[in-house]
CSV table of C-alpha atoms in Angstrom, one decimal:
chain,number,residue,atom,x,y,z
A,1,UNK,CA,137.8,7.0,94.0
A,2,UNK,CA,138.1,7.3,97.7
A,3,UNK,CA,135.4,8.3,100.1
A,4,UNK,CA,137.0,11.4,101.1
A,5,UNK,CA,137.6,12.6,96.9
A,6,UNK,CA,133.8,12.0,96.6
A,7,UNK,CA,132.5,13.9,99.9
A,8,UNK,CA,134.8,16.8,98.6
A,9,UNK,CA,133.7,16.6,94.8
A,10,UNK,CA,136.7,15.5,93.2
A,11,UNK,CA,136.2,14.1,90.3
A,12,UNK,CA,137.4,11.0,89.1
A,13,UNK,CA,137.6,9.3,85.4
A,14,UNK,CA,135.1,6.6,85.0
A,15,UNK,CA,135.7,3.3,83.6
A,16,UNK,CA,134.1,3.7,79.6
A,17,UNK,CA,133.3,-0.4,79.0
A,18,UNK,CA,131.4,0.0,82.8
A,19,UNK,CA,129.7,3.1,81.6
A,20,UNK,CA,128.6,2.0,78.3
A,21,UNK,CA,125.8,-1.0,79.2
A,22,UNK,CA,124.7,2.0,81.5
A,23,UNK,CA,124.1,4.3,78.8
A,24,UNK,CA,123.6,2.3,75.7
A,25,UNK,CA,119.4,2.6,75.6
A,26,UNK,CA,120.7,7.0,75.1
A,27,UNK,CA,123.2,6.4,72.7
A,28,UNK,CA,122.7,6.7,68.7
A,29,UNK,CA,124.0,3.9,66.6
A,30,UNK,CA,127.2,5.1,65.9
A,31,UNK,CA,128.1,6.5,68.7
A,32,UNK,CA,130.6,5.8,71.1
A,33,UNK,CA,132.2,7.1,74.8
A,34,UNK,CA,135.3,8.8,74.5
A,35,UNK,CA,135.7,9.8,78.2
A,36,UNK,CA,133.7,10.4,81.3
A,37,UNK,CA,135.0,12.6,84.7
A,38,UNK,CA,131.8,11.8,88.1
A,39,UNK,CA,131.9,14.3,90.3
A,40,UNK,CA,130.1,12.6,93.3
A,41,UNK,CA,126.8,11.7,91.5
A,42,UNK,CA,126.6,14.0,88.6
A,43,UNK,CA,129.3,13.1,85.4
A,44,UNK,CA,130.5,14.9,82.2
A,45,UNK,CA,130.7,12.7,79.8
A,46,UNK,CA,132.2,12.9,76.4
A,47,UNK,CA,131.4,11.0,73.0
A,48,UNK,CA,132.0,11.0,69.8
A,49,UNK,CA,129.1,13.5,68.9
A,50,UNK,CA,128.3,14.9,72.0
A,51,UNK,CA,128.9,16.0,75.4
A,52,UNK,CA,126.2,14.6,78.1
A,53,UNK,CA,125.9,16.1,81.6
A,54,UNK,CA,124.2,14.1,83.8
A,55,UNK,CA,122.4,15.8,87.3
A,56,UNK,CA,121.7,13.4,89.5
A,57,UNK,CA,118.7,15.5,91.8
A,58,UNK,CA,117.9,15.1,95.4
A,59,UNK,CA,118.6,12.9,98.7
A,60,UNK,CA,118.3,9.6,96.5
A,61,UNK,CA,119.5,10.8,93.1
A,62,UNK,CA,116.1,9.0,92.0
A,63,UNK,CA,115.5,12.3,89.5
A,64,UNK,CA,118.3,12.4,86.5
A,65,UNK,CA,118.6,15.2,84.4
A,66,UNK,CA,120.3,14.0,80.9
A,67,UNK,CA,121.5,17.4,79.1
A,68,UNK,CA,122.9,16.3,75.7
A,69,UNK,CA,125.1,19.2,73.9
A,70,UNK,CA,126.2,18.6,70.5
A,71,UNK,CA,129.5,19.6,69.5
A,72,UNK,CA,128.6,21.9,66.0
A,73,UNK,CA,126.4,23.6,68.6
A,74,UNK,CA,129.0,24.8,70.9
A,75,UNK,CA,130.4,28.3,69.5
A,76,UNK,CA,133.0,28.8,72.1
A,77,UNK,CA,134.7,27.2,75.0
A,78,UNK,CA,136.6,28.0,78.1
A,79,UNK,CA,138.8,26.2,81.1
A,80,UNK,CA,139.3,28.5,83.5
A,81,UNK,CA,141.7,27.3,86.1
A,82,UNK,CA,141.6,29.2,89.7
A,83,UNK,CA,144.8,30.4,92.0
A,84,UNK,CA,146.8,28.7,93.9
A,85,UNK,CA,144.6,28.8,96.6
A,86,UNK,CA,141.5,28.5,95.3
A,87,UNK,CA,141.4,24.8,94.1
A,88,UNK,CA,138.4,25.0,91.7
A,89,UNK,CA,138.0,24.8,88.1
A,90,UNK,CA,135.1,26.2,85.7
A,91,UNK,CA,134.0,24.6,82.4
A,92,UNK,CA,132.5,27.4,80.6
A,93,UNK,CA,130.0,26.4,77.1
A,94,UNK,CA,128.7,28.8,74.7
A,95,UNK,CA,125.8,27.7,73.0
A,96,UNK,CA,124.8,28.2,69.2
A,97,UNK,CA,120.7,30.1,70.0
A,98,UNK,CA,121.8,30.9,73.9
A,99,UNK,CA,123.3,34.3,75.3
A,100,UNK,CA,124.8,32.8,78.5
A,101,UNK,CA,127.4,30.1,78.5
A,102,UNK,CA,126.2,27.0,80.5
A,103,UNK,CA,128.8,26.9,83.4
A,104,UNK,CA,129.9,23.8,85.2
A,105,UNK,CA,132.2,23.8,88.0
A,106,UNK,CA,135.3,21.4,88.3
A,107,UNK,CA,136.3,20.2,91.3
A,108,UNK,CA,140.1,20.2,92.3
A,109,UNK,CA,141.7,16.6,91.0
A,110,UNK,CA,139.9,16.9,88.1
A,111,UNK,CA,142.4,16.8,84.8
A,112,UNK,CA,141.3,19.9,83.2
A,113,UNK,CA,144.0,19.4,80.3
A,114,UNK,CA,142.3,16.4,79.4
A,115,UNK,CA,138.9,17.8,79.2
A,116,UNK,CA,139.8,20.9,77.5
A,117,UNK,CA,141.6,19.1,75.1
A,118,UNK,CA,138.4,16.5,74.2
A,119,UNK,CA,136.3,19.1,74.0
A,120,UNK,CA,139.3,21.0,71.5
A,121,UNK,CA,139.6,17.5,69.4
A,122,UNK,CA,135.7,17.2,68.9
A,123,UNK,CA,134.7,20.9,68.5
A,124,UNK,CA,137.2,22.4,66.2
């Protein structure tokens, strides 16, 4: 990813075998990474049994936030791609228990086919 993609917030795929020592101590014993999408320090990443968002917080990115979402627990799902001009995405959860959907935004560069269509292979 290039300097100028990560000042701007595109997001970029991550390599899964880097990613995996990273996050082995989080994951359950039969889970694995399916794919993962960093959007300068925060990522979306997708496994087997679960989505994982992970906040990076403040100057040094010292605080993480780990927000694990199960796929039986998401009721309902939406991409929703901007205009032409506007060059954001949103990622829009609902949540089994939860009235609001959680709302991510997706930088432009990111594939939004791809992620709409892990989320589609894992949740129905």
């Amino acid at each position: 990813m290039s300097l100028i993609n990560a000042l701007m917030g595109n997001a970029s795929a991550v390599d899964i075998a880097e990613l995996e020592a990273e996050l082995k101590p989080i994951l359950a014993d039969t889970e694995s990474l399916a794919l993962a999408y960093k959007v300068v320090r925060d990522m979306f990443i997708f496994t087997n049994k679960r989505l994982i968002l992970i906040d990076k917080q403040g100057m040094t990115g010292k605080k993480v936030s780990y927000q694990s979402i199960p796929y039986k627990a998401i009721t309902f799902f939406e991409v929703e791609t901007a205009g032409r001009f506007d060059l954001d995405a949103e990622l829009k959860l609902w949540i089994s228990g939860q009235k609001e959907p959680l709302v991510k935004e997706l930088k432009r560069g990111t594939d939004v086919v791809e992620i709409q269509r892990t989320i589609a292979n894992f949740v129905l």
